[in-house]
XYZ file of N, CA, C and O in Angstrom:
524
model
N -146.495 49.680 -70.420
C -145.208 50.296 -70.645
C -145.170 50.972 -72.018
O -144.350 51.831 -72.246
N -146.035 50.616 -72.934
C -146.032 51.156 -74.276
C -146.242 52.650 -74.358
O -145.895 53.259 -75.351
N -146.799 53.272 -73.327
C -147.049 54.705 -73.369
C -145.852 55.539 -72.957
O -145.818 56.732 -73.187
N -144.833 54.931 -72.374
C -143.624 55.651 -71.976
C -142.777 55.943 -73.201
O -142.670 55.119 -74.114
N -142.150 57.111 -73.199
C -141.214 57.456 -74.264
C -139.792 57.213 -73.783
O -139.521 57.210 -72.575
N -138.891 57.046 -74.720
C -137.484 56.825 -74.381
C -136.973 57.946 -73.490
O -136.291 57.695 -72.498
N -137.290 59.195 -73.822
C -136.769 60.334 -73.053
C -137.233 60.330 -71.598
O -136.626 60.968 -70.754
N -138.317 59.600 -71.282
C -138.809 59.517 -69.910
C -137.960 58.581 -69.053
O -138.029 58.636 -67.825
N -137.174 57.719 -69.671
C -136.463 56.665 -68.957
C -134.934 56.757 -69.122
O -134.189 56.329 -68.252
N -134.470 57.350 -70.206
C -133.038 57.375 -70.524
C -132.234 58.196 -69.522
O -132.785 59.028 -68.801
N -130.937 57.950 -69.514
C -129.993 58.786 -68.773
C -129.628 59.967 -69.656
O -129.283 59.781 -70.819
N -129.683 61.147 -69.111
C -129.260 62.329 -69.876
C -127.756 62.487 -69.725
O -127.187 62.183 -68.694
N -127.135 62.962 -70.778
C -125.683 63.084 -70.775
C -125.056 61.775 -71.215
O -125.629 60.704 -71.044
N -123.879 61.878 -71.807
C -123.232 60.716 -72.397
C -121.733 60.797 -72.128
O -121.129 61.848 -72.311
N -121.124 59.702 -71.700
C -119.674 59.643 -71.570
C -119.110 59.356 -72.950
O -119.490 58.376 -73.598
N -118.221 60.240 -73.413
C -117.681 60.113 -74.762
C -116.160 60.242 -74.752
O -115.563 60.699 -73.777
N -115.586 59.853 -75.876
C -114.172 60.094 -76.148
C -114.059 60.446 -77.622
O -115.016 60.305 -78.381
N -112.879 60.915 -78.006
C -112.626 61.286 -79.403
C -111.972 60.115 -80.128
O -111.283 59.309 -79.512
N -112.143 60.047 -81.434
C -111.604 58.948 -82.238
C -110.093 58.816 -82.096
O -109.549 57.714 -82.177
N -109.390 59.913 -81.862
C -107.927 59.889 -81.815
C -107.354 59.560 -80.433
O -106.153 59.372 -80.292
N -108.191 59.458 -79.401
C -107.695 59.150 -78.057
C -107.134 57.742 -77.992
O -107.582 56.846 -78.705
N -106.174 57.531 -77.093
C -105.569 56.205 -76.960
C -106.501 55.276 -76.193
O -107.315 55.715 -75.377
N -106.347 54.000 -76.439
C -107.137 52.993 -75.746
C -106.810 53.011 -74.243
O -107.672 52.717 -73.416
N -105.589 53.388 -73.882
C -105.218 53.502 -72.466
C -106.057 54.584 -71.791
O -106.594 54.381 -70.695
N -106.206 55.739 -72.451
C -107.032 56.814 -71.891
C -108.497 56.405 -71.792
O -109.179 56.728 -70.825
N -108.976 55.688 -72.793
C -110.359 55.219 -72.780
C -110.576 54.244 -71.617
O -111.544 54.363 -70.858
N -109.671 53.293 -71.459
C -109.791 52.315 -70.365
C -109.753 53.029 -69.014
O -110.523 52.691 -68.105
N -108.896 54.010 -68.881
C -108.797 54.772 -67.629
C -110.120 55.480 -67.318
O -110.610 55.448 -66.195
N -110.718 56.088 -68.330
C -111.985 56.799 -68.128
C -113.109 55.841 -67.739
O -113.899 56.133 -66.842
N -113.163 54.688 -68.388
C -114.188 53.693 -68.033
C -113.998 53.225 -66.593
O -114.956 53.145 -65.827
N -112.758 52.933 -66.236
C -112.468 52.461 -64.881
C -112.796 53.523 -63.835
O -113.471 53.239 -62.838
N -112.349 54.742 -64.044
C -112.556 55.815 -63.064
C -114.025 56.164 -62.873
O -114.422 56.618 -61.807
N -114.830 55.951 -63.893
C -116.253 56.294 -63.828
C -117.148 55.073 -63.645
O -118.370 55.188 -63.722
N -116.550 53.910 -63.440
C -117.293 52.656 -63.253
C -118.328 52.438 -64.356
O -119.494 52.147 -64.093
N -117.875 52.582 -65.600
C -118.754 52.420 -66.757
C -118.423 51.146 -67.507
O -117.308 50.625 -67.413
N -119.386 50.677 -68.276
C -119.205 49.488 -69.102
C -118.896 49.818 -70.554
O -118.447 48.959 -71.298
N -119.159 51.072 -70.959
C -118.954 51.452 -72.354
C -118.835 52.959 -72.477
O -119.282 53.708 -71.597
N -118.238 53.387 -73.590
C -118.083 54.805 -73.892
C -118.338 54.993 -75.386
O -117.997 54.122 -76.196
N -118.947 56.093 -75.750
C -119.249 56.372 -77.150
C -118.121 57.196 -77.759
O -117.546 58.062 -77.108
N -117.809 56.916 -79.015
C -116.688 57.535 -79.711
C -117.216 58.570 -80.698
O -118.082 58.263 -81.518
N -116.666 59.796 -80.600
C -117.085 60.901 -81.456
C -115.990 61.267 -82.448
O -114.803 61.189 -82.129
N -116.414 61.718 -83.639
C -115.441 62.232 -84.595
C -115.154 63.702 -84.286
O -115.691 64.250 -83.317
N -114.323 64.324 -85.086
C -113.893 65.700 -84.824
C -115.045 66.705 -84.795
O -114.956 67.746 -84.157
N -116.149 66.388 -85.466
C -117.298 67.299 -85.496
C -118.298 67.030 -84.374
O -119.291 67.723 -84.257
N -118.023 66.003 -83.552
C -118.924 65.683 -82.448
C -120.002 64.683 -82.787
O -120.898 64.434 -81.987
N -119.914 64.077 -83.953
C -120.882 63.047 -84.354
C -120.461 61.695 -83.797
O -119.287 61.344 -83.813
N -121.424 60.936 -83.344
C -121.163 59.603 -82.805
C -120.777 58.663 -83.940
O -121.490 58.553 -84.937
N -119.639 57.984 -83.769
C -119.129 57.081 -84.794
C -119.065 55.630 -84.347
O -118.973 54.730 -85.169
N -119.059 55.387 -83.028
C -118.947 54.014 -82.551
C -119.043 53.944 -81.042
O -119.313 54.939 -80.369
N -118.793 52.756 -80.512
C -118.851 52.509 -79.076
C -117.691 51.581 -78.714
O -117.317 50.706 -79.509
N -117.139 51.796 -77.532
C -116.126 50.890 -76.995
C -116.676 50.342 -75.690
O -116.966 51.086 -74.756
N -116.812 49.023 -75.645
C -117.293 48.350 -74.444
C -116.117 47.682 -73.734
O -115.012 47.583 -74.282
N -116.368 47.170 -72.553
C -115.347 46.408 -71.850
C -114.921 45.195 -72.672
O -113.747 44.813 -72.664
N -115.839 44.606 -73.394
C -115.521 43.469 -74.254
C -114.545 43.875 -75.355
O -113.595 43.151 -75.655
N -114.758 45.047 -75.955
C -113.834 45.542 -76.978
C -112.438 45.727 -76.397
O -111.436 45.385 -77.030
N -112.357 46.279 -75.181
C -111.054 46.481 -74.546
C -110.372 45.151 -74.245
O -109.168 45.006 -74.459
N -111.127 44.180 -73.774
C -110.547 42.864 -73.499
C -110.022 42.234 -74.790
O -108.956 41.609 -74.799
N -110.740 42.418 -75.885
C -110.327 41.849 -77.173
C -108.994 42.444 -77.629
O -108.096 41.725 -78.053
N -108.826 43.781 -77.527
C -107.583 44.391 -77.995
C -106.427 44.147 -77.034
O -105.265 44.199 -77.432
N -106.727 43.849 -75.788
C -105.672 43.562 -74.818
C -104.831 42.356 -75.258
O -103.646 42.257 -74.932
N -105.423 41.472 -76.012
C -104.725 40.283 -76.488
C -103.713 40.606 -77.588
O -102.886 39.762 -77.938
N -103.759 41.827 -78.128
C -102.800 42.239 -79.148
C -101.545 42.787 -78.460
O -101.637 43.501 -77.461
N -100.399 42.490 -79.003
C -99.153 42.895 -78.350
C -98.959 44.409 -78.318
O -98.308 44.934 -77.426
N -99.528 45.135 -79.259
C -99.331 46.591 -79.320
C -100.572 47.386 -78.898
O -100.767 48.514 -79.311
N -101.396 46.818 -78.030
C -102.676 47.430 -77.679
C -102.524 48.847 -77.111
O -103.401 49.681 -77.292
N -101.433 49.149 -76.449
C -101.259 50.473 -75.832
C -101.199 51.588 -76.872
O -101.421 52.748 -76.551
N -100.896 51.238 -78.111
C -100.745 52.243 -79.164
C -101.997 52.399 -80.019
O -102.016 53.223 -80.935
N -103.027 51.640 -79.726
C -104.261 51.722 -80.499
C -105.058 52.965 -80.118
O -104.991 53.443 -78.984
N -105.837 53.455 -81.063
C -106.717 54.595 -80.807
C -108.148 54.101 -80.585
O -108.467 52.937 -80.857
N -108.979 55.008 -80.134
C -110.393 54.683 -79.950
C -111.013 54.240 -81.277
O -111.786 53.285 -81.324
N -110.652 54.911 -82.346
C -111.197 54.564 -83.656
C -110.812 53.147 -84.066
O -111.611 52.427 -84.669
N -109.610 52.714 -83.733
C -109.147 51.374 -84.080
C -109.746 50.301 -83.174
O -109.707 49.123 -83.498
N -110.293 50.717 -82.044
C -110.811 49.790 -81.041
C -112.332 49.688 -81.055
O -112.893 48.659 -80.707
N -112.993 50.741 -81.478
C -114.453 50.837 -81.359
C -115.185 49.832 -82.235
O -114.660 49.331 -83.221
N -116.412 49.568 -81.836
C -117.359 48.858 -82.682
C -118.096 49.934 -83.474
O -118.782 50.778 -82.887
N -117.919 49.955 -84.798
C -118.592 50.991 -85.603
C -120.047 50.613 -85.863
O -120.545 49.634 -85.325
N -120.684 51.363 -86.691
C -122.070 51.098 -87.096
C -122.989 51.141 -85.878
O -123.738 50.207 -85.603
N -122.893 52.210 -85.173
C -123.654 52.431 -83.962
C -125.141 52.559 -84.272
O -125.526 53.224 -85.230
N -125.960 51.919 -83.462
C -127.408 52.058 -83.600
C -127.840 53.208 -82.697
O -127.569 53.209 -81.498
N -128.481 54.200 -83.298
C -128.954 55.361 -82.545
C -130.456 55.515 -82.735
O -131.035 54.979 -83.689
N -131.052 56.276 -81.835
C -132.498 56.490 -81.866
C -132.779 57.820 -81.180
O -131.976 58.290 -80.385
N -133.886 58.429 -81.500
C -134.255 59.686 -80.838
C -135.157 59.394 -79.639
O -135.814 58.360 -79.579
N -135.149 60.318 -78.709
C -135.864 60.121 -77.454
C -137.367 60.246 -77.518
O -138.063 59.954 -76.541
N -137.915 60.657 -78.648
C -139.362 60.861 -78.743
C -140.120 59.608 -79.205
O -141.326 59.658 -79.420
N -139.422 58.491 -79.329
C -140.073 57.243 -79.721
C -140.515 56.459 -78.487
O -139.970 56.642 -77.396
N -141.472 55.545 -78.637
C -141.919 54.735 -77.499
C -140.800 53.846 -76.956
O -139.978 53.326 -77.715
N -140.796 53.661 -75.657
C -139.800 52.835 -74.988
C -139.808 51.409 -75.517
O -138.748 50.801 -75.697
N -140.984 50.866 -75.802
C -141.035 49.483 -76.277
C -140.335 49.305 -77.625
O -139.791 48.236 -77.910
N -140.290 50.348 -78.446
C -139.559 50.290 -79.714
C -138.062 50.128 -79.436
O -137.384 49.294 -80.048
N -137.543 50.909 -78.489
C -136.118 50.827 -78.139
C -135.771 49.462 -77.561
O -134.723 48.888 -77.890
N -136.626 48.942 -76.708
C -136.381 47.625 -76.108
C -136.312 46.568 -77.205
O -135.414 45.717 -77.206
N -137.224 46.615 -78.146
C -137.225 45.634 -79.233
C -135.960 45.744 -80.077
O -135.388 44.731 -80.485
N -135.489 46.965 -80.321
C -134.247 47.154 -81.082
C -133.075 46.512 -80.344
O -132.265 45.799 -80.938
N -132.983 46.738 -79.030
C -131.895 46.156 -78.252
C -131.961 44.630 -78.281
O -130.935 43.961 -78.437
N -133.145 44.080 -78.139
C -133.303 42.626 -78.177
C -132.963 42.064 -79.558
O -132.260 41.060 -79.665
N -133.441 42.715 -80.608
C -133.199 42.238 -81.973
C -131.716 42.248 -82.331
O -131.250 41.396 -83.081
N -130.969 43.235 -81.807
C -129.555 43.388 -82.163
C -128.604 42.854 -81.091
O -127.384 42.991 -81.226
N -129.163 42.287 -80.029
C -128.354 41.709 -78.946
C -127.369 42.732 -78.375
O -126.180 42.451 -78.214
N -127.889 43.933 -78.080
C -127.059 44.986 -77.497
C -127.652 45.415 -76.163
O -128.841 45.195 -75.903
N -126.816 46.011 -75.330
C -127.236 46.394 -73.976
C -127.584 47.860 -73.826
O -128.129 48.259 -72.796
N -127.246 48.671 -74.815
C -127.514 50.104 -74.709
C -127.697 50.725 -76.084
O -127.150 50.239 -77.071
N -128.481 51.796 -76.093
C -128.697 52.577 -77.313
C -128.276 54.010 -77.045
O -128.556 54.558 -75.975
N -127.623 54.607 -78.012
C -127.293 56.020 -77.924
C -128.507 56.822 -78.366
O -129.059 56.573 -79.440
N -128.912 57.750 -77.535
C -130.037 58.625 -77.866
C -129.459 59.911 -78.443
O -128.597 60.545 -77.822
N -129.903 60.252 -79.633
C -129.377 61.427 -80.325
C -130.496 62.414 -80.592
O -131.672 62.049 -80.622
N -130.089 63.659 -80.782
C -131.081 64.649 -81.182
C -131.255 64.557 -82.683
O -130.366 64.104 -83.393
N -132.399 64.935 -83.142
C -132.665 64.912 -84.572
C -132.534 66.322 -85.127
O -131.768 67.128 -84.616
N -133.270 66.612 -86.139
C -133.308 67.954 -86.699
C -132.041 68.336 -87.433
O -131.459 67.545 -88.155
N -131.599 69.580 -87.214
C -130.469 70.127 -87.953
C -129.115 69.582 -87.513
O -128.127 69.729 -88.220
N -129.064 68.965 -86.327
C -127.796 68.411 -85.835
C -127.977 66.933 -85.484
O -127.867 66.544 -84.330
N -128.266 66.106 -86.478
C -128.502 64.689 -86.199
C -127.240 63.982 -85.715
O -126.132 64.421 -85.992
N -127.454 62.914 -85.000
C -126.386 62.049 -84.510
C -125.526 62.698 -83.432
O -124.430 62.261 -83.167
N -126.009 63.763 -82.811
C -125.325 64.363 -81.665
C -125.903 63.725 -80.407
O -127.104 63.763 -80.169
N -125.055 63.118 -79.581
C -125.529 62.402 -78.393
C -126.187 63.313 -77.361
O -125.683 64.396 -77.077
N -127.315 62.847 -76.823
C -127.983 63.568 -75.736
C -128.254 62.670 -74.529
O -128.541 63.150 -73.446
N -128.171 61.349 -74.721
C -128.437 60.436 -73.619
C -128.204 58.995 -74.015
O -127.828 58.696 -75.151
N -128.415 58.119 -73.032
C -128.229 56.689 -73.234
C -129.414 55.959 -72.619
O -129.873 56.320 -71.534
N -129.880 54.944 -73.302
C -130.877 54.041 -72.745
C -130.221 52.672 -72.664
O -129.734 52.149 -73.665
N -130.160 52.114 -71.467
C -129.569 50.786 -71.293
C -130.621 49.819 -70.772
O -131.692 50.230 -70.301
N -130.295 48.546 -70.830
C -131.200 47.548 -70.269
C -131.381 47.776 -68.769
O -132.450 47.500 -68.227
N -130.368 48.317 -68.098
C -130.499 48.655 -66.672
C -131.583 49.702 -66.453
O -132.300 49.665 -65.450
N -131.715 50.648 -67.381
C -132.775 51.655 -67.282
C -134.148 51.003 -67.407
O -135.096 51.398 -66.725
N -134.241 50.004 -68.270
C -135.506 49.291 -68.449
C -135.874 48.547 -67.173
O -137.020 48.594 -66.695
N -134.884 47.869 -66.571
C -135.130 47.143 -65.323
C -135.531 48.117 -64.223
O -136.458 47.849 -63.446
N -134.856 49.268 -64.145
C -135.211 50.296 -63.157
C -136.660 50.744 -63.351
O -137.414 50.896 -62.386
N -137.054 50.945 -64.586
C -138.433 51.355 -64.890
C -139.418 50.272 -64.458
O -140.469 50.563 -63.890
N -139.067 49.006 -64.681
C -139.941 47.902 -64.292
C -140.092 47.825 -62.771
O -141.133 47.430 -62.267
N -139.051 48.248 -62.067
C -139.061 48.209 -60.603
C -139.745 49.427 -60.000
O -139.744 49.603 -58.797
N -140.322 50.254 -60.823
C -141.039 51.419 -60.322
C -140.293 52.720 -60.479
O -140.631 53.715 -59.858
N -139.243 52.730 -61.293
C -138.523 53.950 -61.570
C -137.666 54.466 -60.434
O -137.327 55.626 -60.389
N -137.317 53.597 -59.517
C -136.542 54.040 -58.360
C -135.080 54.087 -58.636
O -134.489 53.393 -59.324
């Protein structure tokens, strides 16, 4: 598996929201698209965080959760990686940080712009023969 690159296994395209969107809109988008998480972008399109189902459940316990924004709900300090690295490097990062997905970004002149996602489900799919 060490010879595979992240870009060979990742999902292209990323479900995103803006930092100013309401948590209600974010929850609706996750539900309608049967997703577990969404990445949060700032006004310039740079990835700033992620909102998972766990994050939404946590804010639901607050009495004013309907008025929260994506920025107030997200987990910041997003771990990103480029698609030209070996797949085993990405897997080790996910294991070391106890996370289920990595945001794949382009490098160069426009760093931190999302281009895809690598999840543990993608790794399992690859192990099963890429089906």
